[in-house]
GROMACS .gro file of C-alpha atoms in nm:
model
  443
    1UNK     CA    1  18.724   8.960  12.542
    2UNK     CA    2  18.569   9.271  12.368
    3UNK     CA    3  18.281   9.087  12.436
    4UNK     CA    4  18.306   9.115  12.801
    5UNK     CA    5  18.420   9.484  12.719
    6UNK     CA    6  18.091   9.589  12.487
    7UNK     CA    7  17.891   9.353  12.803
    8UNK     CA    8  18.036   9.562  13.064
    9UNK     CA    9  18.014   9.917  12.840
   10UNK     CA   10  17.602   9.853  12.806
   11UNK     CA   11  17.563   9.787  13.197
   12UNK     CA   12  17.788  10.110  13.284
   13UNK     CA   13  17.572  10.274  13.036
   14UNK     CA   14  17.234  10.174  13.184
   15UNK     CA   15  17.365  10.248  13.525
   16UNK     CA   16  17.448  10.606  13.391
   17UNK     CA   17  17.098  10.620  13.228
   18UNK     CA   18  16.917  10.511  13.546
   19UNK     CA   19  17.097  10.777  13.744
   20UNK     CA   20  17.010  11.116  13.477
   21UNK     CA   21  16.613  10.995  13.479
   22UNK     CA   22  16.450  11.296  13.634
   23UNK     CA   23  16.713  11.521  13.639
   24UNK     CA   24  16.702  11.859  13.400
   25UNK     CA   25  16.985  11.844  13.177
   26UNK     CA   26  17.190  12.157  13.162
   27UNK     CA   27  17.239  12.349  12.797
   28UNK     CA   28  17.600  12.384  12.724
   29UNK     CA   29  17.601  12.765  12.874
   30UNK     CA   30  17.425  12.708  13.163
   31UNK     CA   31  17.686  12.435  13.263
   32UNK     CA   32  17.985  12.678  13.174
   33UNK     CA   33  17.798  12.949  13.379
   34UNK     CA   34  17.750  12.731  13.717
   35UNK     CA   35  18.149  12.615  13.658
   36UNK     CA   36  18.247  12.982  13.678
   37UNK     CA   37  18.005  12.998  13.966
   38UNK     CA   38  18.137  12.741  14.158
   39UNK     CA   39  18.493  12.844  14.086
   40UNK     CA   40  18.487  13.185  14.186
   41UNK     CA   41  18.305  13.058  14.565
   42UNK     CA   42  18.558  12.783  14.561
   43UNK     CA   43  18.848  13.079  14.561
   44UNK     CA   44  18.716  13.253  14.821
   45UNK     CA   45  18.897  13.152  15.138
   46UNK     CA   46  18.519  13.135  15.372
   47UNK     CA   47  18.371  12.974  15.141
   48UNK     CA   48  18.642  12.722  15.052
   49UNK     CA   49  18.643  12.629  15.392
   50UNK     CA   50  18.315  12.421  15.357
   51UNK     CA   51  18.262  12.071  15.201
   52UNK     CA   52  17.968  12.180  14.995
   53UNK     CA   53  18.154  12.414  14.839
   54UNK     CA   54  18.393  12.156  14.656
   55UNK     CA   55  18.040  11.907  14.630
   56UNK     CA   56  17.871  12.204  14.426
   57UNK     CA   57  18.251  12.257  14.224
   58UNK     CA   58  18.237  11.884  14.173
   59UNK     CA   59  17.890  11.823  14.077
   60UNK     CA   60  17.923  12.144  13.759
   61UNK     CA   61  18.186  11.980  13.660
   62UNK     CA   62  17.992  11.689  13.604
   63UNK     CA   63  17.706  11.859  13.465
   64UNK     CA   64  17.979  12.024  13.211
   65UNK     CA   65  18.079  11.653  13.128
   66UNK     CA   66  17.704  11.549  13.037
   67UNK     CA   67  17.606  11.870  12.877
   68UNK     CA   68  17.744  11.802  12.518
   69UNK     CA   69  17.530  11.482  12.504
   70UNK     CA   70  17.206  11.670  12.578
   71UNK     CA   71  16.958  11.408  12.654
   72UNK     CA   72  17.088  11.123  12.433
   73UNK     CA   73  17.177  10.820  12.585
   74UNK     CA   74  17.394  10.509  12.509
   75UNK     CA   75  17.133  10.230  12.430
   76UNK     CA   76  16.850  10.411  12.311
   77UNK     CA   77  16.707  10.396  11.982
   78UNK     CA   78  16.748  10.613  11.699
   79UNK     CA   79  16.389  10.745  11.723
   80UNK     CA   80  16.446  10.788  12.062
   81UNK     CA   81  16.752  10.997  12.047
   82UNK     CA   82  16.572  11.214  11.791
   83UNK     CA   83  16.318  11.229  11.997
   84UNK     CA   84  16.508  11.355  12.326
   85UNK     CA   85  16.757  11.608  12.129
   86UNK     CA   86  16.454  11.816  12.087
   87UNK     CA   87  16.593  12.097  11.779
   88UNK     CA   88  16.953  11.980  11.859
   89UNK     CA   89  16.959  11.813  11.457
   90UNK     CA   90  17.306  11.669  11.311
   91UNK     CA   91  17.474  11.857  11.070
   92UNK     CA   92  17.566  11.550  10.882
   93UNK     CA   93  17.517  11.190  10.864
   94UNK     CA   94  17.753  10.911  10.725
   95UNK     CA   95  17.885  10.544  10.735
   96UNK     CA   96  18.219  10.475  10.907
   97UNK     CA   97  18.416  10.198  11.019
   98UNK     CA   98  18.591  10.113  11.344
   99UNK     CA   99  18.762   9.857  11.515
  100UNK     CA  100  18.591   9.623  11.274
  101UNK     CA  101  18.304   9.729  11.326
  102UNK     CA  102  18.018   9.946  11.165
  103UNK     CA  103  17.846  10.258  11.230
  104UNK     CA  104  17.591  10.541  11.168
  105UNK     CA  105  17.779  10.865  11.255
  106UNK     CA  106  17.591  11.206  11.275
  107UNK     CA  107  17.742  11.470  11.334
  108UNK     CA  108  17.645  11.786  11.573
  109UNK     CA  109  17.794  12.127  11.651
  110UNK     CA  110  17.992  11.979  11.948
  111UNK     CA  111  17.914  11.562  11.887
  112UNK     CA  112  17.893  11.286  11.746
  113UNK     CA  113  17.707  11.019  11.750
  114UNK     CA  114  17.787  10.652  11.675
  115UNK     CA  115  17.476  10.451  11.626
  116UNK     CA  116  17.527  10.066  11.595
  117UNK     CA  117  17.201   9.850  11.465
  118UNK     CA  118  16.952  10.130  11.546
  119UNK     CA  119  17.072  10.172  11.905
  120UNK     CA  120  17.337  10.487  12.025
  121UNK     CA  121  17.635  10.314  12.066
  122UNK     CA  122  17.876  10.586  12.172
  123UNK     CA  123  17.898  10.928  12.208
  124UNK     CA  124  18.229  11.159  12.111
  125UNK     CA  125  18.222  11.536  12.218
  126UNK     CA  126  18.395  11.703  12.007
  127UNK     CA  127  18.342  12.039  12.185
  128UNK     CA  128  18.339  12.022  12.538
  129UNK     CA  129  18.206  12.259  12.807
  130UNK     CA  130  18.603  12.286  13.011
  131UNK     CA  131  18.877  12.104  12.945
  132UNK     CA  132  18.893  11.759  13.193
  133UNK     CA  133  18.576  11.804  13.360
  134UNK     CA  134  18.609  11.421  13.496
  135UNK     CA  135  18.977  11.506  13.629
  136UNK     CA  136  18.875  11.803  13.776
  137UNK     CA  137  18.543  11.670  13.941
  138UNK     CA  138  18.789  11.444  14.090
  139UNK     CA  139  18.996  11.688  14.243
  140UNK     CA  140  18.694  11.914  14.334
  141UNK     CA  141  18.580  11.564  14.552
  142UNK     CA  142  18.889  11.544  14.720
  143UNK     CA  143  18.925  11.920  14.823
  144UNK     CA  144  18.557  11.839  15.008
  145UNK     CA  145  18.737  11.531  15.204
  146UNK     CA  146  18.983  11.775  15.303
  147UNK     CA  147  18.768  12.014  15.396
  148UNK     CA  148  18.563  11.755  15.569
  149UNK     CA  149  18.773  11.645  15.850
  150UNK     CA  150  18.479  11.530  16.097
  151UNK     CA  151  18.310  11.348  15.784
  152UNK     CA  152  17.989  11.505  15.830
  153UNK     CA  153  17.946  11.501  15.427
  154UNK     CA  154  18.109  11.138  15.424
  155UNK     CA  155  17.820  10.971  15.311
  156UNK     CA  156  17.747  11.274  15.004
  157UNK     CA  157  18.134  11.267  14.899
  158UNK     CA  158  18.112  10.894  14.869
  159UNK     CA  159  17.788  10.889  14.648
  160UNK     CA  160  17.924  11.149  14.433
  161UNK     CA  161  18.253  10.977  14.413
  162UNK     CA  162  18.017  10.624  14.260
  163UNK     CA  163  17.857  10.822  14.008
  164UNK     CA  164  18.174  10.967  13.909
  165UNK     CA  165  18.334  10.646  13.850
  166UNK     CA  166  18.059  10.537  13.637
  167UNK     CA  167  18.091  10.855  13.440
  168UNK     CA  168  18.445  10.768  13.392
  169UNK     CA  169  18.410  10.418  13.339
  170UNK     CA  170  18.163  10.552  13.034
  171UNK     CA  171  18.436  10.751  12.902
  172UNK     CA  172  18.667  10.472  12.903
  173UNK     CA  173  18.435  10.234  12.667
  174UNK     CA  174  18.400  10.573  12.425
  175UNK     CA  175  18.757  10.613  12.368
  176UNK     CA  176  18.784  10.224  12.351
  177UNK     CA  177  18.512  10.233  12.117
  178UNK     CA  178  18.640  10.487  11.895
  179UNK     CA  179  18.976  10.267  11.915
  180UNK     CA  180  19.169  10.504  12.150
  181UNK     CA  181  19.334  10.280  12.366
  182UNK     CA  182  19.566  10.488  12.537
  183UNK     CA  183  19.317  10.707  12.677
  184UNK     CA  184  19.051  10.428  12.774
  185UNK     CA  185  19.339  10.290  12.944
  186UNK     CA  186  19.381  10.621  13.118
  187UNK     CA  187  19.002  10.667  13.225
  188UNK     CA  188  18.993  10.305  13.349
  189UNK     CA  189  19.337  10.379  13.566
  190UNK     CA  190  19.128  10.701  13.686
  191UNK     CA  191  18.819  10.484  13.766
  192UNK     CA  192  19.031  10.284  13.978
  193UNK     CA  193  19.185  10.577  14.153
  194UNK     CA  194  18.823  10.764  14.225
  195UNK     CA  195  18.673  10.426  14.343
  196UNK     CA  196  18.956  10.344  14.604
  197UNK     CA  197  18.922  10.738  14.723
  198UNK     CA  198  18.804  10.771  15.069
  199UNK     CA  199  18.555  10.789  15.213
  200UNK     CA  200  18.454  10.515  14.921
  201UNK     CA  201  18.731  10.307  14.941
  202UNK     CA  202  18.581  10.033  14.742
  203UNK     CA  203  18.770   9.797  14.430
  204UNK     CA  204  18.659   9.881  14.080
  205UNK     CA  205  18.700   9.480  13.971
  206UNK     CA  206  18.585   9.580  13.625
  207UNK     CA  207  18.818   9.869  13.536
  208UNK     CA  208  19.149   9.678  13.692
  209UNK     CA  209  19.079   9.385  13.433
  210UNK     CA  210  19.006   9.657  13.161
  211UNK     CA  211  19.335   9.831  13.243
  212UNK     CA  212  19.488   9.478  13.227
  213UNK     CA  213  19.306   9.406  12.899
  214UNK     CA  214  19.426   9.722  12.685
  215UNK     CA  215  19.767   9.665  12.806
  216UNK     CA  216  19.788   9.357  12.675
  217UNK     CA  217  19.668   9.461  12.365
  218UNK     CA  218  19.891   9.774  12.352
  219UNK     CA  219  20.209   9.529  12.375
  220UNK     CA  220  20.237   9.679  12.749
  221UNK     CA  221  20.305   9.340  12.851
  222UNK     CA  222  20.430   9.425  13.256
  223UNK     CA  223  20.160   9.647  13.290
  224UNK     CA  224  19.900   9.386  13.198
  225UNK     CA  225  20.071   9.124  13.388
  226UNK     CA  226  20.041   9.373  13.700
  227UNK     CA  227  19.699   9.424  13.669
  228UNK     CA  228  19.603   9.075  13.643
  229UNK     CA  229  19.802   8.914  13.927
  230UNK     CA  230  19.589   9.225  14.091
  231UNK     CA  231  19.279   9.073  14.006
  232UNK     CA  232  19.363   8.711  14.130
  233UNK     CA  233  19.537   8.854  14.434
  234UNK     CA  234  19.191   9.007  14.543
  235UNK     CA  235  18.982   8.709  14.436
  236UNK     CA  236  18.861   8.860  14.041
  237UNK     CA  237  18.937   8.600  13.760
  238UNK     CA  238  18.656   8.769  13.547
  239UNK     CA  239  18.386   8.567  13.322
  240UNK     CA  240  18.446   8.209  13.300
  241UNK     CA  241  18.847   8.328  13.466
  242UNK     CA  242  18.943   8.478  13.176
  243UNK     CA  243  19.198   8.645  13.400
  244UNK     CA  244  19.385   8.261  13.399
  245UNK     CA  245  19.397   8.225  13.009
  246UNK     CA  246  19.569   8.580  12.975
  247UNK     CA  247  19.825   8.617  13.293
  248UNK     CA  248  19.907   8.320  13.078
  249UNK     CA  249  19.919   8.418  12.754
  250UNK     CA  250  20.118   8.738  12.903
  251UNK     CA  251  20.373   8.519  13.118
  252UNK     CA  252  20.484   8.367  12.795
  253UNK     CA  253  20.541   8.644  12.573
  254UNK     CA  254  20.745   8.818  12.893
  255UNK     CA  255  21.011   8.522  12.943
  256UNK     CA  256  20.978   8.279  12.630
  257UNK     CA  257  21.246   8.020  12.837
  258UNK     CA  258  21.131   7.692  12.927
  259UNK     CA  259  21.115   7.894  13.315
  260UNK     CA  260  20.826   8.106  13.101
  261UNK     CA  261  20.646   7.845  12.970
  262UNK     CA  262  20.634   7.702  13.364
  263UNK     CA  263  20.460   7.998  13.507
  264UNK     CA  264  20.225   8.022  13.220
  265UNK     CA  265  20.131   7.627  13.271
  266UNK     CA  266  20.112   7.670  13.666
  267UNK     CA  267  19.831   7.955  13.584
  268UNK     CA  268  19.641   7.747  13.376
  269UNK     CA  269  19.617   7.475  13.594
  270UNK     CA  270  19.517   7.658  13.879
  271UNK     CA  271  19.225   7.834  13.671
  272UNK     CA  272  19.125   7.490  13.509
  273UNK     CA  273  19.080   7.358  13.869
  274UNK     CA  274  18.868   7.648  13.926
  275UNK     CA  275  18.695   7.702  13.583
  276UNK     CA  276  18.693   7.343  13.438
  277UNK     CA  277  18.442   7.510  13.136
  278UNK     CA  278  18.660   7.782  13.040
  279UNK     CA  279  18.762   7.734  12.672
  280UNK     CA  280  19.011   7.994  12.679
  281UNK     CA  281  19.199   7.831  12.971
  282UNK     CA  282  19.168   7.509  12.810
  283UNK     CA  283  19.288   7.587  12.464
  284UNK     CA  284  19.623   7.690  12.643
  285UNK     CA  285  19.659   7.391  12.857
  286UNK     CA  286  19.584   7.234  12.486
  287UNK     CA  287  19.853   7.438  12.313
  288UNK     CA  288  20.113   7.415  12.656
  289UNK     CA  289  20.098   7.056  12.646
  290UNK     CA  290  20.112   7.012  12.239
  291UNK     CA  291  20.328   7.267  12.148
  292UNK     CA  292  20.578   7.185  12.474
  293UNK     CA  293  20.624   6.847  12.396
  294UNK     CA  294  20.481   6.752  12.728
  295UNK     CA  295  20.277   6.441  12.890
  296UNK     CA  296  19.909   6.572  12.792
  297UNK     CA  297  19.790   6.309  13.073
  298UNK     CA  298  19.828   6.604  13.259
  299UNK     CA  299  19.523   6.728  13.094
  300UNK     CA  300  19.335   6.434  13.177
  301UNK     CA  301  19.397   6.399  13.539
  302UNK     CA  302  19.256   6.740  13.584
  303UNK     CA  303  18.988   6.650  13.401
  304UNK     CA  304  18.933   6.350  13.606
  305UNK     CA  305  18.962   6.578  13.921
  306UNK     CA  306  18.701   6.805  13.800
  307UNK     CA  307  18.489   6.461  13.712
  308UNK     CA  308  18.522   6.377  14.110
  309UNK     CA  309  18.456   6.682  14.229
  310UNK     CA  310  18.134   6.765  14.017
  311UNK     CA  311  18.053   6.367  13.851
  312UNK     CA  312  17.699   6.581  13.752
  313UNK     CA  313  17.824   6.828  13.530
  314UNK     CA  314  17.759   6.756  13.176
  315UNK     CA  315  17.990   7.064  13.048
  316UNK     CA  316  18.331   6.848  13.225
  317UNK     CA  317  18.287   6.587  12.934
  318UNK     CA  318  18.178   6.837  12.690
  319UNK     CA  319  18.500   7.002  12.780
  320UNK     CA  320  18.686   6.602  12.800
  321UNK     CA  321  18.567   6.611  12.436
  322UNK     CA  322  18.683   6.938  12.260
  323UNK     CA  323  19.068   6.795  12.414
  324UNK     CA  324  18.977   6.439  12.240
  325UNK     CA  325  18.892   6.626  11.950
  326UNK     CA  326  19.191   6.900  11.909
  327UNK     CA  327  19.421   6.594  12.001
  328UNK     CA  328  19.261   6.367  11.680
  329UNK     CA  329  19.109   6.110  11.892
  330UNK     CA  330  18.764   6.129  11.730
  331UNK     CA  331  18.646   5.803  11.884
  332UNK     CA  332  18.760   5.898  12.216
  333UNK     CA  333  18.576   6.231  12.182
  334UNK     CA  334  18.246   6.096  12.071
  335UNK     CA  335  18.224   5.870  12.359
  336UNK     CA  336  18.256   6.215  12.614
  337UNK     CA  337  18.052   6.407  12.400
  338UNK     CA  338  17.744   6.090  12.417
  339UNK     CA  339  17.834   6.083  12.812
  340UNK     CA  340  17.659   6.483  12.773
  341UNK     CA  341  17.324   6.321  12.753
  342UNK     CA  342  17.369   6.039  12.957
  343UNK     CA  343  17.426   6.294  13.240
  344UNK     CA  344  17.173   6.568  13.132
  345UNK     CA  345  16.963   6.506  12.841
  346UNK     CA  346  16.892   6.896  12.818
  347UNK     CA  347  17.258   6.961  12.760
  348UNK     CA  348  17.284   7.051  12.384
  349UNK     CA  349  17.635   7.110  12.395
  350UNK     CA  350  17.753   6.752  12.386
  351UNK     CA  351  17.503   6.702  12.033
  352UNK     CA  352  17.704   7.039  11.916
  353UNK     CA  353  18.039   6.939  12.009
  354UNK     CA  354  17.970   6.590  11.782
  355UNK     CA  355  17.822   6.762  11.452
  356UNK     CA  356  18.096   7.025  11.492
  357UNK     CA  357  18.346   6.722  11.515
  358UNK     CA  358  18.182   6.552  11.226
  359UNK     CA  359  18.102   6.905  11.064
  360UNK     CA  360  18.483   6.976  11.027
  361UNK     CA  361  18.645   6.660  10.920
  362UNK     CA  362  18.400   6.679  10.643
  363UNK     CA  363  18.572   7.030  10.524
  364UNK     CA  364  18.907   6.859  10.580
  365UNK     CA  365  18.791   6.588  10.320
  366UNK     CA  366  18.677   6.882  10.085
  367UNK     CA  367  19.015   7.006  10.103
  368UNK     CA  368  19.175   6.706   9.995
  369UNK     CA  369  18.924   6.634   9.703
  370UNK     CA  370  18.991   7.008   9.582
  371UNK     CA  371  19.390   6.926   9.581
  372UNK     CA  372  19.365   6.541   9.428
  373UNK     CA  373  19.452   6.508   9.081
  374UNK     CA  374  19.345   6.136   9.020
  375UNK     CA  375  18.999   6.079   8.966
  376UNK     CA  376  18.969   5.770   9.131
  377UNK     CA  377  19.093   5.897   9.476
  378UNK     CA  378  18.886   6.238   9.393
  379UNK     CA  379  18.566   6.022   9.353
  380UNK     CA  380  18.667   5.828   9.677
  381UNK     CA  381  18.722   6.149   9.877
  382UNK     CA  382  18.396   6.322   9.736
  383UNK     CA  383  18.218   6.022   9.880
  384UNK     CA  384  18.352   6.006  10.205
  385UNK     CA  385  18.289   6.406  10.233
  386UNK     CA  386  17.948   6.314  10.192
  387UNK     CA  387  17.922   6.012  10.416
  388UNK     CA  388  18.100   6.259  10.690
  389UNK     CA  389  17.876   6.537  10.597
  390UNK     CA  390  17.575   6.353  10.685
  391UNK     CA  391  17.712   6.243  11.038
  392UNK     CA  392  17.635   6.600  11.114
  393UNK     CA  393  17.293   6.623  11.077
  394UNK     CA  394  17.155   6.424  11.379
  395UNK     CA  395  17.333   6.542  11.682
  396UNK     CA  396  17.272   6.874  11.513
  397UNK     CA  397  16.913   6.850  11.465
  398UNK     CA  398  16.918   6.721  11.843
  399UNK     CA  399  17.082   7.034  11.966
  400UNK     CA  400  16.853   7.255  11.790
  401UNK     CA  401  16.545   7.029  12.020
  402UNK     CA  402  16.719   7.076  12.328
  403UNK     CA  403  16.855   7.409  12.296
  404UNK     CA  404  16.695   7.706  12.455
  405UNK     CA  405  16.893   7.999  12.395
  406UNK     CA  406  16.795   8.146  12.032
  407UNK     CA  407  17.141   8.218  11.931
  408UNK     CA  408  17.265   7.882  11.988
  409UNK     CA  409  16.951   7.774  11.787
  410UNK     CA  410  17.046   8.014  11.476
  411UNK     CA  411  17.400   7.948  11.502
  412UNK     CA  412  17.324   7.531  11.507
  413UNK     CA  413  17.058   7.652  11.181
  414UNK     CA  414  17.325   7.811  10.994
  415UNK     CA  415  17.537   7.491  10.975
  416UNK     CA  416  17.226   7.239  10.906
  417UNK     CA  417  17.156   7.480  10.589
  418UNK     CA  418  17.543   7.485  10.507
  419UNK     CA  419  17.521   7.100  10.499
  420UNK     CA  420  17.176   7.067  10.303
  421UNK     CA  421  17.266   7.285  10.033
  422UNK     CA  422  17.547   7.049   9.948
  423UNK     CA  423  17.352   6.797   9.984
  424UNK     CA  424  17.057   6.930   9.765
  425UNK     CA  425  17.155   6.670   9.518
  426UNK     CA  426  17.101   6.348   9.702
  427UNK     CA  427  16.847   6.128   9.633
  428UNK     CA  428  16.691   6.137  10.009
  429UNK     CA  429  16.431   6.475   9.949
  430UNK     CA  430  16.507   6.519  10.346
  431UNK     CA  431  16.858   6.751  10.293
  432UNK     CA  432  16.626   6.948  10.020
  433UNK     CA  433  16.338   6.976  10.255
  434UNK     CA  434  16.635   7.096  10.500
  435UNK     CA  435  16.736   7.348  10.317
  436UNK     CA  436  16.413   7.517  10.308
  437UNK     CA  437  16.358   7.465  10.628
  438UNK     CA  438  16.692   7.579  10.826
  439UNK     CA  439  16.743   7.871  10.612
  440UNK     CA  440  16.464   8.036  10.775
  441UNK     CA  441  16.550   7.909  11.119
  442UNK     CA  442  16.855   8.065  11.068
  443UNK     CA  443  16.748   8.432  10.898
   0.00000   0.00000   0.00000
């Protein structure tokens, strides 16, 4: 799921990008100056009287938020950034890690910047203009509703409201980024709050499942179960409904009794019905049904549900398959995964799903060899490794005709060279050739 976070952080950051192009970005003591401005009309009684008032308070307060960054912005390249900073010039530069992950950090007078293969990945202020200039923004909107009781500035209190939620929502993947979860939790709960503000009104889908998310990784089990059984209550089950696999996942860890388990399989079910090519949904049904003891028919006659309902779709069998598969029934699973093609000879999946199969009995195999002493049996086991090994190579090389998508095509690459470099040493020159030839499909 930080996939759907870091998917979610670059289109709030391109939506924040589209909205500064044109507009003149304000030095850090210009932006302090027109906050004192707008505070001192906003305390005098005539003044504070009028909407725009609070919509000029509201908008420096923005401009303070964006004035530390100058004119970088999340997604652009590193010549680019250098480019817009102008004389702004890091102090500093040096490697760090975070969350797993690896950065370029330079360091400014009141920033830093994370850069992540060439491209900004987040900015930190270190130094800011005020102290909450998001918060008080917010505030600073809701004074102008107040003082707006005939909604003649509806329309401008609402727009500024949008962008400020996609400020927030910004802030949010920073701190998340940096591996502050307790205050991206915070900004997303805030993004929430500004987006259902009148005269907006509107659901921020993205930030409730984000808020649900962080819980659930803080161990703030209730709150993520809350914000989840949000999300399906308005209609949100998030890519592929993820939202299923973790109100699950979250159900079970809150009541571990049998009862537990029952809410956590009723989820599932209802999201397989919906999602039938959700892995993460089915990988719990998987683990419900195995680890419960229970009839994994079950799994079968939703499967043969989603068949009737959608007899088309190549992914139901794909999906018929991996459950074969993860339950040991290899011959049961090859059969679904040939029924793929048979449906929709494009669909590489059901070619990936048999070399995979094939692909990881063979390391099973390698196991055993490794751990057998007698050198008959080792000889045996080497042999079927290889026999198993070589299984993989046609539904594999099949996928990577199909397949469009490039990644897909790399990752399918990676395990054709994997499987020709042990096989360098057989007498067919084709695994050699292989070699050669998928290592720089794969690079």
């Amino acid at each position: 799921m930080k996939r759907i976070l870091i998917a979610l952080a670059v289109l709030a950051s391109v939506q924040i990008a589209n909205a500064q192009v044109g507009t003149q970005q304000l030095s850090p003591e210009a932006a302090a100056k027109a906050v004192e401005s707008a505070k001192s009309a906003a305390d005098n009684p005539k003044k504070a009287a009028k909407p725009a008032t609070w919509l000029k308070l509201a908008e420096a307060y923005v401009n303070a938020y964006d004035a530390p960054a100058g004119n970088a912005l999340v997604g652009s390249s590193e010549a680019e950034v250098k480019l817009m900073m102008g004389n702004d010039k890091p102090t500093s530069t040096e490697q760090v890690q975070m969350n797993g992950n690896s950065y370029v950090k330079e360091i400014f007078s009141n920033k830093n910047l994370y850069f992540s293969g060439g491209k900004l990945a987040i900015i930190e202020v270190t130094k800011p203009v005020v102290e909450n200039p998001l918060e008080n923004a917010y505030d600073a909107y809701k004074k102008a509703a107040e003082a707006d009781p005939k909604g003649s500035k509806s329309k401008d209190i609402a727009n500024g409201l949008k962008a400020l939620n996609q400020k927030i929502v910004n802030e949010a993947y920073n701190k998340y980024g940096l591996g502050d979860l307790k205050s991206a939790e915070k900004y997303f709960g805030l993004a929430q709050e500004v987006m259902a503000e009148k005269p907006l009104s509107q659901i921020d889908t993205f930030s409730l499942y984000n808020s649900g998310f962080i819980a659930q990784q803080l161990g703030d089990l209730q709150v993520a179960k809350d914000a989840f059984e949000k999300c399906l209550k308005i209609g949100y089950a998030a890519e592929g409904g993820e939202v299923y696999s973790r109100i699950a996942d979250v159900a079970t860890k809150l009541d571990t009794s049998a009862a537990g388990q029952e809410v956590a399989r009723k989820y599932l079910e209802e999201g397989f019905t919906k999602y039938p090519e959700s892995q993460s949904i089915l990988i719990g049904l998987i683990n419900y049904y195995v680890s419960s003891g229970s009839n994994t028919d079950k799994l079968f006659e939703l499967l043969d549900q989603a068949k009737a309902k959608d007899p088309k779709n190549a992914s139901i069998y794909y999906v018929e398959g991996n459950v074969h598969s993860k339950l040991g029934e290899t011959e049961k699973a090859i059969e679904a995964y040939k029924k793929c093609s048979e449906i929709d000879p494009n669909y590489e999946y059901g070619y990936v799903g048999e070399g995979l199969l094939y692909f990881n009995q063979a390391v099973e195999l390698e196991k055993k060899a490794q751990d057998e002493l007698d050198d008959k049996k080792y000889v045996a086991l080497v042999q079927e490794f290889e026999k198993t090994l070589k299984k993989c190579v046609d539904p594999f090389e099949k996928a990577i005709e199909i397949t469009k998508d490039d990644q897909v095509k790399s990752s399918i690459a990676s395990y054709l060279k994997n499987i020709c470099y042990r096989l360098q040493d057989d007498p067919d020159p084709k695994y050699k050739q292989g070699y050669e030839k998928y290592s720089a499909m794969a690079n």
